[in-house]
Amino acid sequence: MATLLIAEHDNASIKDATNKTLTAAAALGGEVDVLVAGEGAKGAAEAAAKLKGVRKVLLADNAAYAHDLAEPLAALIVSLAGPYDAIVAPATTRYKNTLPRVAALLDVMQVSEITKVIAPDTFERPIYAGNAIQTVKSKDAKKVITVRTSTFGATGDGGSAAVETAAAAADPALSSFVGEEVAKSDRPELTSAKIIVSGGRAMQSRENFTKYIEPLADKLGAGVGASRAAVDAGYAPNDWQVGQTGKVVAPELYIAIGISGAIQHLAGMKDSKVIVAINKDEEAPIFQVADFGLVADLYQAVPELTAAL
């Protein structure tokens, strides 16, 4: 069995999600090749080649893959799919957009957000916002799989795979890049952060995120998250959203401030190693999953915590 892993990267380096997806891909058995598609992505390809267990790296370096457009990337993956039994990618925004297209073009069913590999054709995945675990078995000759990376450990370096050039596929010309607005931050990325401080609707304003949440996160070297309610209210940007429809995270420490604990939010963070909750409502559902709970007014407790740190 051979597996093609689609790398999550920033052209210069690979993301932690790639290392974790490699762990899942290795569990399928057989050889694992890595596809790095981008523009000026030689650095990412060289980093992927150092990962333990990688047979070879395919580098598709072309302007068509510079801006994460799903259609040309899907066409490339399909053009390379021939010798592979499985195509695997992390369940990130990029590949939640791309892999369903790959599955459709290959006329197979996608197996989404697996959390465990039981056998090469059998997997576990969460359903009902993580309240139940479903075991699925795929009869498709080619498996198209996305991996919920929060449940897999990261594969380290130790390999010395060859880097080969992959020819660009014909662009279906169904979309074109117009522009982008990129939020820049010195804080760690949510999906790879070891500590996350999140705020909820109780923060009441964007200014309160700046005044209370961000100083605490800076003291801890943490990423900043938010509940969907806070994002919908305009208190926090979309890329901070943690939850079923946001980012699924599993840091070593997750601090939930003013978050009641709606099922949608819990689905995105309940695998965190240690969960701390601060909420003035002692009946808030967040306390059911918290390792440490503080029933207190956040506007008093958070400054005190920040000062103590």
mmCIF file of C-alpha atoms in Angstrom:
data_model
loop_
_atom_site.group_PDB
_atom_site.id
_atom_site.type_symbol
_atom_site.label_atom_id
_atom_site.label_comp_id
_atom_site.label_asym_id
_atom_site.label_seq_id
_atom_site.Cartn_x
_atom_site.Cartn_y
_atom_site.Cartn_z
ATOM 1 C CA MET A 1 0.000 0.000 0.000
ATOM 2 C CA ALA A 2 1.291 3.455 -0.919
ATOM 3 C CA THR A 3 0.042 6.738 0.500
ATOM 4 C CA LEU A 4 0.342 10.293 -0.825
ATOM 5 C CA LEU A 5 0.369 12.867 1.973
ATOM 6 C CA ILE A 6 -0.480 16.448 0.983
ATOM 7 C CA ALA A 7 1.681 18.795 3.044
ATOM 8 C CA GLU A 8 0.424 21.869 4.882
ATOM 9 C CA HIS A 9 3.194 24.443 4.560
ATOM 10 C CA ASP A 10 4.094 28.107 4.101
ATOM 11 C CA ASN A 11 6.592 27.481 1.266
ATOM 12 C CA ALA A 12 9.566 28.040 3.563
ATOM 13 C CA SER A 13 8.722 25.292 6.079
ATOM 14 C CA ILE A 14 6.131 22.652 6.809
ATOM 15 C CA LYS A 15 3.422 23.114 9.441
ATOM 16 C CA ASP A 16 3.011 20.956 12.528
ATOM 17 C CA ALA A 17 -0.211 19.592 11.000
ATOM 18 C CA THR A 18 1.909 17.821 8.370
ATOM 19 C CA ASN A 19 4.006 16.018 11.005
ATOM 20 C CA LYS A 20 0.853 14.823 12.778
ATOM 21 C CA THR A 21 -0.816 13.714 9.559
ATOM 22 C CA LEU A 22 2.308 11.721 8.722
ATOM 23 C CA THR A 23 1.776 9.732 11.925
ATOM 24 C CA ALA A 24 -1.727 8.827 10.716
ATOM 25 C CA ALA A 25 -0.479 8.041 7.203
ATOM 26 C CA ALA A 26 2.222 5.736 8.571
ATOM 27 C CA ALA A 27 -0.456 3.826 10.508
ATOM 28 C CA LEU A 28 -2.034 2.840 7.173
ATOM 29 C CA GLY A 29 1.060 0.750 6.440
ATOM 30 C CA GLY A 30 3.199 0.884 3.332
ATOM 31 C CA GLU A 31 5.269 3.680 1.855
ATOM 32 C CA VAL A 32 4.450 7.366 2.322
ATOM 33 C CA ASP A 33 5.278 10.053 -0.237
ATOM 34 C CA VAL A 34 4.731 13.744 0.457
ATOM 35 C CA LEU A 35 3.429 16.304 -2.045
ATOM 36 C CA VAL A 36 4.524 19.909 -1.530
ATOM 37 C CA ALA A 37 2.627 22.220 -3.883
ATOM 38 C CA GLY A 38 3.336 25.941 -3.883
ATOM 39 C CA GLU A 39 5.472 28.691 -5.377
ATOM 40 C CA GLY A 40 9.054 29.002 -4.165
ATOM 41 C CA ALA A 41 8.437 25.985 -1.945
ATOM 42 C CA LYS A 42 11.867 24.354 -2.108
ATOM 43 C CA GLY A 43 12.439 25.048 1.601
ATOM 44 C CA ALA A 44 9.240 23.256 2.567
ATOM 45 C CA ALA A 45 10.134 20.295 0.350
ATOM 46 C CA GLU A 46 13.567 19.978 1.934
ATOM 47 C CA ALA A 47 11.989 20.085 5.405
ATOM 48 C CA ALA A 48 9.499 17.377 4.412
ATOM 49 C CA ALA A 49 12.345 15.208 3.125
ATOM 50 C CA LYS A 50 13.848 15.133 6.626
ATOM 51 C CA LEU A 51 10.727 13.639 8.208
ATOM 52 C CA LYS A 52 11.075 10.103 9.462
ATOM 53 C CA GLY A 53 9.401 7.492 7.309
ATOM 54 C CA VAL A 54 9.020 9.526 4.110
ATOM 55 C CA ARG A 55 10.010 7.630 0.946
ATOM 56 C CA LYS A 56 10.183 10.641 -1.383
ATOM 57 C CA VAL A 57 8.941 14.206 -1.720
ATOM 58 C CA LEU A 58 7.158 15.473 -4.827
ATOM 59 C CA LEU A 59 7.685 19.194 -5.336
ATOM 60 C CA ALA A 60 5.166 20.971 -7.562
ATOM 61 C CA ASP A 61 6.580 24.482 -7.746
ATOM 62 C CA ASN A 62 4.306 26.608 -9.904
ATOM 63 C CA ALA A 63 2.514 29.960 -9.722
ATOM 64 C CA ALA A 64 -0.815 28.095 -10.047
ATOM 65 C CA TYR A 65 -0.348 26.787 -6.486
ATOM 66 C CA ALA A 66 0.712 30.056 -4.882
ATOM 67 C CA HIS A 67 -2.602 31.118 -3.360
ATOM 68 C CA ASP A 68 -4.303 27.934 -2.153
ATOM 69 C CA LEU A 69 -6.864 27.841 -4.949
ATOM 70 C CA ALA A 70 -8.663 24.535 -4.532
ATOM 71 C CA GLU A 71 -9.357 23.734 -8.187
ATOM 72 C CA PRO A 72 -5.788 23.692 -9.588
ATOM 73 C CA LEU A 73 -4.508 21.921 -6.469
ATOM 74 C CA ALA A 74 -7.215 19.259 -6.749
ATOM 75 C CA ALA A 75 -6.328 18.752 -10.421
ATOM 76 C CA LEU A 76 -2.677 18.281 -9.477
ATOM 77 C CA ILE A 77 -3.477 15.717 -6.779
ATOM 78 C CA VAL A 78 -5.725 13.741 -9.134
ATOM 79 C CA SER A 79 -3.003 13.728 -11.800
ATOM 80 C CA LEU A 80 -0.603 12.151 -9.285
ATOM 81 C CA ALA A 81 -3.116 9.766 -7.686
ATOM 82 C CA GLY A 82 -2.534 6.794 -10.022
ATOM 83 C CA PRO A 83 -0.001 4.720 -8.047
ATOM 84 C CA TYR A 84 -1.432 5.500 -4.603
ATOM 85 C CA ASP A 85 -3.964 3.577 -2.533
ATOM 86 C CA ALA A 86 -4.655 6.497 -0.189
ATOM 87 C CA ILE A 87 -4.511 10.288 -0.385
ATOM 88 C CA VAL A 88 -4.215 11.875 3.047
ATOM 89 C CA ALA A 89 -4.212 15.492 4.214
ATOM 90 C CA PRO A 90 -4.716 17.365 7.482
ATOM 91 C CA ALA A 91 -8.251 18.640 8.112
ATOM 92 C CA THR A 92 -7.180 22.275 7.827
ATOM 93 C CA THR A 93 -9.070 25.035 6.028
ATOM 94 C CA ARG A 94 -6.977 24.498 2.891
ATOM 95 C CA TYR A 95 -7.723 20.804 2.588
ATOM 96 C CA LYS A 96 -11.304 20.904 3.818
ATOM 97 C CA ASN A 97 -11.715 22.955 0.644
ATOM 98 C CA THR A 98 -9.552 20.818 -1.640
ATOM 99 C CA LEU A 99 -9.975 17.136 -0.788
ATOM 100 C CA PRO A 100 -13.756 16.912 -1.354
ATOM 101 C CA ARG A 101 -13.020 18.031 -4.915
ATOM 102 C CA VAL A 102 -10.348 15.339 -5.219
ATOM 103 C CA ALA A 103 -12.790 12.702 -3.973
ATOM 104 C CA ALA A 104 -15.438 13.865 -6.448
ATOM 105 C CA LEU A 105 -13.003 13.781 -9.369
ATOM 106 C CA LEU A 106 -11.906 10.266 -8.374
ATOM 107 C CA ASP A 107 -15.548 9.238 -7.801
ATOM 108 C CA VAL A 108 -14.925 7.964 -4.258
ATOM 109 C CA MET A 109 -16.296 8.798 -0.809
ATOM 110 C CA GLN A 110 -14.114 10.992 1.365
ATOM 111 C CA VAL A 111 -13.464 9.807 4.928
ATOM 112 C CA SER A 112 -13.375 13.045 6.912
ATOM 113 C CA GLU A 113 -11.522 14.033 10.090
ATOM 114 C CA ILE A 114 -10.374 10.611 11.248
ATOM 115 C CA THR A 115 -9.099 10.372 14.817
ATOM 116 C CA LYS A 116 -7.791 6.796 14.708
ATOM 117 C CA VAL A 117 -6.587 4.275 12.137
ATOM 118 C CA ILE A 118 -7.893 0.808 13.011
ATOM 119 C CA ALA A 119 -6.912 -0.845 9.721
ATOM 120 C CA PRO A 120 -5.953 0.439 6.254
ATOM 121 C CA ASP A 121 -9.650 0.568 5.361
ATOM 122 C CA THR A 122 -11.201 1.183 8.812
ATOM 123 C CA PHE A 123 -11.176 4.405 10.790
ATOM 124 C CA GLU A 124 -12.713 6.212 13.735
ATOM 125 C CA ARG A 125 -14.160 9.699 13.345
ATOM 126 C CA PRO A 126 -16.272 11.960 15.582
ATOM 127 C CA ILE A 127 -19.943 12.693 14.846
ATOM 128 C CA TYR A 128 -22.642 14.728 16.605
ATOM 129 C CA ALA A 129 -20.167 17.476 17.567
ATOM 130 C CA GLY A 130 -17.821 14.912 19.076
ATOM 131 C CA ASN A 131 -20.424 13.318 21.336
ATOM 132 C CA ALA A 132 -20.176 9.976 19.534
ATOM 133 C CA ILE A 133 -17.361 8.161 17.757
ATOM 134 C CA GLN A 134 -18.210 6.423 14.500
ATOM 135 C CA THR A 135 -16.243 3.510 13.063
ATOM 136 C CA VAL A 136 -16.277 3.554 9.263
ATOM 137 C CA LYS A 137 -14.966 1.069 6.720
ATOM 138 C CA SER A 138 -14.256 2.192 3.175
ATOM 139 C CA LYS A 139 -14.616 -0.170 0.202
ATOM 140 C CA ASP A 140 -13.179 2.350 -2.275
ATOM 141 C CA ALA A 141 -10.022 1.246 -4.052
ATOM 142 C CA LYS A 142 -8.528 4.683 -3.378
ATOM 143 C CA LYS A 143 -9.067 6.245 0.038
ATOM 144 C CA VAL A 144 -9.346 10.035 0.302
ATOM 145 C CA ILE A 145 -8.845 10.947 3.956
ATOM 146 C CA THR A 146 -8.600 14.078 6.075
ATOM 147 C CA VAL A 147 -7.032 13.788 9.527
ATOM 148 C CA ARG A 148 -8.058 15.581 12.708
ATOM 149 C CA THR A 149 -4.499 16.321 13.769
ATOM 150 C CA SER A 150 -5.295 17.130 17.408
ATOM 151 C CA THR A 151 -5.468 13.393 18.179
ATOM 152 C CA PHE A 152 -2.156 12.324 16.613
ATOM 153 C CA GLY A 153 1.398 12.903 17.812
ATOM 154 C CA ALA A 154 3.886 14.622 15.530
ATOM 155 C CA THR A 155 6.454 12.610 13.584
ATOM 156 C CA GLY A 156 9.954 13.968 14.032
ATOM 157 C CA ASP A 157 12.976 14.264 11.780
ATOM 158 C CA GLY A 158 15.289 11.414 10.952
ATOM 159 C CA GLY A 159 14.688 10.841 7.258
ATOM 160 C CA SER A 160 16.631 11.672 4.130
ATOM 161 C CA ALA A 161 14.138 11.303 1.315
ATOM 162 C CA ALA A 162 14.814 12.356 -2.251
ATOM 163 C CA VAL A 163 13.035 15.428 -3.633
ATOM 164 C CA GLU A 164 11.573 14.961 -7.111
ATOM 165 C CA THR A 165 9.902 17.490 -9.374
ATOM 166 C CA ALA A 166 6.205 16.977 -10.085
ATOM 167 C CA ALA A 167 4.833 18.483 -13.275
ATOM 168 C CA ALA A 168 1.992 20.975 -12.897
ATOM 169 C CA ALA A 169 -1.416 19.722 -13.964
ATOM 170 C CA ALA A 170 -3.635 21.559 -16.434
ATOM 171 C CA ASP A 171 -5.436 24.374 -14.621
ATOM 172 C CA PRO A 172 -9.228 23.905 -14.907
ATOM 173 C CA ALA A 173 -9.491 27.734 -14.794
ATOM 174 C CA LEU A 174 -12.572 27.652 -12.587
ATOM 175 C CA SER A 175 -11.259 30.294 -10.197
ATOM 176 C CA SER A 176 -8.652 33.029 -10.089
ATOM 177 C CA PHE A 177 -6.816 34.857 -7.340
ATOM 178 C CA VAL A 178 -8.011 38.420 -6.767
ATOM 179 C CA GLY A 179 -6.425 39.486 -3.480
ATOM 180 C CA GLU A 180 -6.086 38.733 0.213
ATOM 181 C CA GLU A 181 -5.908 40.422 3.585
ATOM 182 C CA VAL A 182 -3.594 38.492 5.870
ATOM 183 C CA ALA A 183 -3.695 38.966 9.624
ATOM 184 C CA LYS A 184 -0.165 38.973 11.016
ATOM 185 C CA SER A 185 0.571 38.054 14.607
ATOM 186 C CA ASP A 186 3.609 37.257 16.730
ATOM 187 C CA ARG A 187 1.523 34.839 18.769
ATOM 188 C CA PRO A 188 1.623 31.099 18.077
ATOM 189 C CA GLU A 189 -0.805 29.664 15.537
ATOM 190 C CA LEU A 190 -3.874 28.227 17.257
ATOM 191 C CA THR A 191 -3.642 24.710 15.851
ATOM 192 C CA SER A 192 -0.034 24.289 17.046
ATOM 193 C CA ALA A 193 -0.040 26.459 20.201
ATOM 194 C CA LYS A 194 0.815 24.708 23.474
ATOM 195 C CA ILE A 195 -1.246 27.227 25.458
ATOM 196 C CA ILE A 196 -4.442 28.964 24.349
ATOM 197 C CA VAL A 197 -6.413 31.698 26.123
ATOM 198 C CA SER A 198 -9.956 32.039 24.764
ATOM 199 C CA GLY A 199 -12.681 34.586 25.433
ATOM 200 C CA GLY A 200 -16.423 34.292 25.014
ATOM 201 C CA ARG A 201 -19.458 36.499 24.583
ATOM 202 C CA ALA A 202 -19.093 37.669 28.198
ATOM 203 C CA MET A 203 -16.106 39.759 27.071
ATOM 204 C CA GLN A 204 -18.748 42.206 25.711
ATOM 205 C CA SER A 205 -16.434 44.079 23.310
ATOM 206 C CA ARG A 206 -13.307 43.931 21.162
ATOM 207 C CA GLU A 207 -11.690 46.394 23.545
ATOM 208 C CA ASN A 208 -12.103 43.954 26.434
ATOM 209 C CA PHE A 209 -10.277 41.254 24.463
ATOM 210 C CA THR A 210 -7.411 43.710 24.099
ATOM 211 C CA LYS A 211 -7.570 44.761 27.752
ATOM 212 C CA TYR A 212 -8.052 41.388 29.464
ATOM 213 C CA ILE A 213 -7.405 38.398 27.186
ATOM 214 C CA GLU A 214 -4.366 39.506 25.204
ATOM 215 C CA PRO A 215 -2.199 40.614 28.182
ATOM 216 C CA LEU A 216 -2.779 37.228 29.834
ATOM 217 C CA ALA A 217 -1.917 35.439 26.595
ATOM 218 C CA ASP A 218 1.252 37.517 26.227
ATOM 219 C CA LYS A 219 2.351 36.595 29.761
ATOM 220 C CA LEU A 220 1.908 32.900 28.951
ATOM 221 C CA GLY A 221 3.252 33.014 25.386
ATOM 222 C CA ALA A 222 -0.144 31.711 24.332
ATOM 223 C CA GLY A 223 -2.343 31.819 21.278
ATOM 224 C CA VAL A 224 -5.632 33.731 21.505
ATOM 225 C CA GLY A 225 -8.934 32.041 20.741
ATOM 226 C CA ALA A 226 -12.608 32.928 20.888
ATOM 227 C CA SER A 227 -15.980 31.252 20.958
ATOM 228 C CA ARG A 228 -18.276 31.457 17.954
ATOM 229 C CA ALA A 229 -20.576 33.781 19.900
ATOM 230 C CA ALA A 230 -17.709 36.237 20.441
ATOM 231 C CA VAL A 231 -16.701 36.065 16.774
ATOM 232 C CA ASP A 232 -20.288 36.504 15.547
ATOM 233 C CA ALA A 233 -20.663 39.522 17.824
ATOM 234 C CA GLY A 234 -17.560 41.094 16.258
ATOM 235 C CA TYR A 235 -15.434 40.920 19.405
ATOM 236 C CA ALA A 236 -12.762 38.740 17.739
ATOM 237 C CA PRO A 237 -11.641 37.951 14.168
ATOM 238 C CA ASN A 238 -12.757 34.765 12.401
ATOM 239 C CA ASP A 239 -9.341 33.116 12.539
ATOM 240 C CA TRP A 240 -9.529 33.080 16.352
ATOM 241 C CA GLN A 241 -12.651 30.916 16.397
ATOM 242 C CA VAL A 242 -12.325 27.613 18.253
ATOM 243 C CA GLY A 243 -15.068 25.044 17.793
ATOM 244 C CA GLN A 244 -16.759 22.647 15.447
ATOM 245 C CA THR A 245 -17.039 25.281 12.708
ATOM 246 C CA GLY A 246 -13.762 26.950 13.685
ATOM 247 C CA LYS A 247 -10.420 25.412 14.612
ATOM 248 C CA VAL A 248 -10.115 22.140 16.515
ATOM 249 C CA VAL A 249 -7.314 22.423 19.054
ATOM 250 C CA ALA A 250 -5.715 20.250 21.717
ATOM 251 C CA PRO A 251 -3.083 22.335 23.536
ATOM 252 C CA GLU A 252 -1.389 21.397 26.786
ATOM 253 C CA LEU A 253 -3.331 24.197 28.528
ATOM 254 C CA TYR A 254 -6.625 25.761 27.457
ATOM 255 C CA ILE A 255 -7.992 28.708 29.451
ATOM 256 C CA ALA A 256 -11.658 29.501 28.747
ATOM 257 C CA ILE A 257 -12.705 32.932 29.995
ATOM 258 C CA GLY A 258 -16.346 33.970 29.925
ATOM 259 C CA ILE A 259 -17.245 30.965 27.761
ATOM 260 C CA SER A 260 -20.377 29.103 28.794
ATOM 261 C CA GLY A 261 -19.392 25.928 26.946
ATOM 262 C CA ALA A 262 -21.849 25.422 24.099
ATOM 263 C CA ILE A 263 -21.547 21.983 22.511
ATOM 264 C CA GLN A 264 -20.119 23.542 19.336
ATOM 265 C CA HIS A 265 -17.235 25.073 21.300
ATOM 266 C CA LEU A 266 -16.577 21.977 23.406
ATOM 267 C CA ALA A 267 -16.222 19.915 20.226
ATOM 268 C CA GLY A 268 -13.230 22.049 19.269
ATOM 269 C CA MET A 269 -11.267 22.017 22.528
ATOM 270 C CA LYS A 270 -12.286 19.198 24.863
ATOM 271 C CA ASP A 271 -9.211 17.123 23.903
ATOM 272 C CA SER A 272 -6.961 19.748 25.548
ATOM 273 C CA LYS A 273 -4.652 18.231 28.161
ATOM 274 C CA VAL A 274 -5.611 20.686 30.942
ATOM 275 C CA ILE A 275 -8.707 22.898 30.789
ATOM 276 C CA VAL A 276 -9.153 25.925 33.049
ATOM 277 C CA ALA A 277 -12.486 27.767 33.085
ATOM 278 C CA ILE A 278 -13.361 31.166 34.554
ATOM 279 C CA ASN A 279 -17.078 31.961 34.584
ATOM 280 C CA LYS A 280 -19.411 33.619 37.070
ATOM 281 C CA ASP A 281 -22.178 31.094 36.300
ATOM 282 C CA GLU A 282 -21.439 28.001 38.356
ATOM 283 C CA GLU A 283 -23.912 26.015 36.212
ATOM 284 C CA ALA A 284 -22.075 26.769 32.960
ATOM 285 C CA PRO A 285 -21.493 23.585 30.878
ATOM 286 C CA ILE A 286 -17.797 24.471 30.519
ATOM 287 C CA PHE A 287 -17.246 23.325 34.107
ATOM 288 C CA GLN A 288 -18.250 19.765 33.114
ATOM 289 C CA VAL A 289 -15.073 19.393 31.046
ATOM 290 C CA ALA A 290 -12.783 21.718 33.033
ATOM 291 C CA ASP A 291 -9.932 20.321 35.151
ATOM 292 C CA PHE A 292 -9.877 23.562 37.130
ATOM 293 C CA GLY A 293 -12.885 25.855 37.456
ATOM 294 C CA LEU A 294 -13.078 29.308 39.000
ATOM 295 C CA VAL A 295 -16.519 30.776 39.661
ATOM 296 C CA ALA A 296 -15.707 34.467 39.567
ATOM 297 C CA ASP A 297 -16.194 37.756 37.759
ATOM 298 C CA LEU A 298 -13.670 37.637 34.923
ATOM 299 C CA TYR A 299 -13.135 41.402 35.068
ATOM 300 C CA GLN A 300 -11.691 40.953 38.546
ATOM 301 C CA ALA A 301 -10.134 37.502 38.281
ATOM 302 C CA VAL A 302 -8.268 37.885 34.975
ATOM 303 C CA PRO A 303 -6.307 41.047 35.926
ATOM 304 C CA GLU A 304 -5.378 39.387 39.220
ATOM 305 C CA LEU A 305 -4.201 36.276 37.396
ATOM 306 C CA THR A 306 -2.204 38.341 34.902
ATOM 307 C CA ALA A 307 -0.597 40.342 37.709
ATOM 308 C CA ALA A 308 0.300 37.161 39.612
ATOM 309 C CA LEU A 309 2.036 35.759 36.538
#
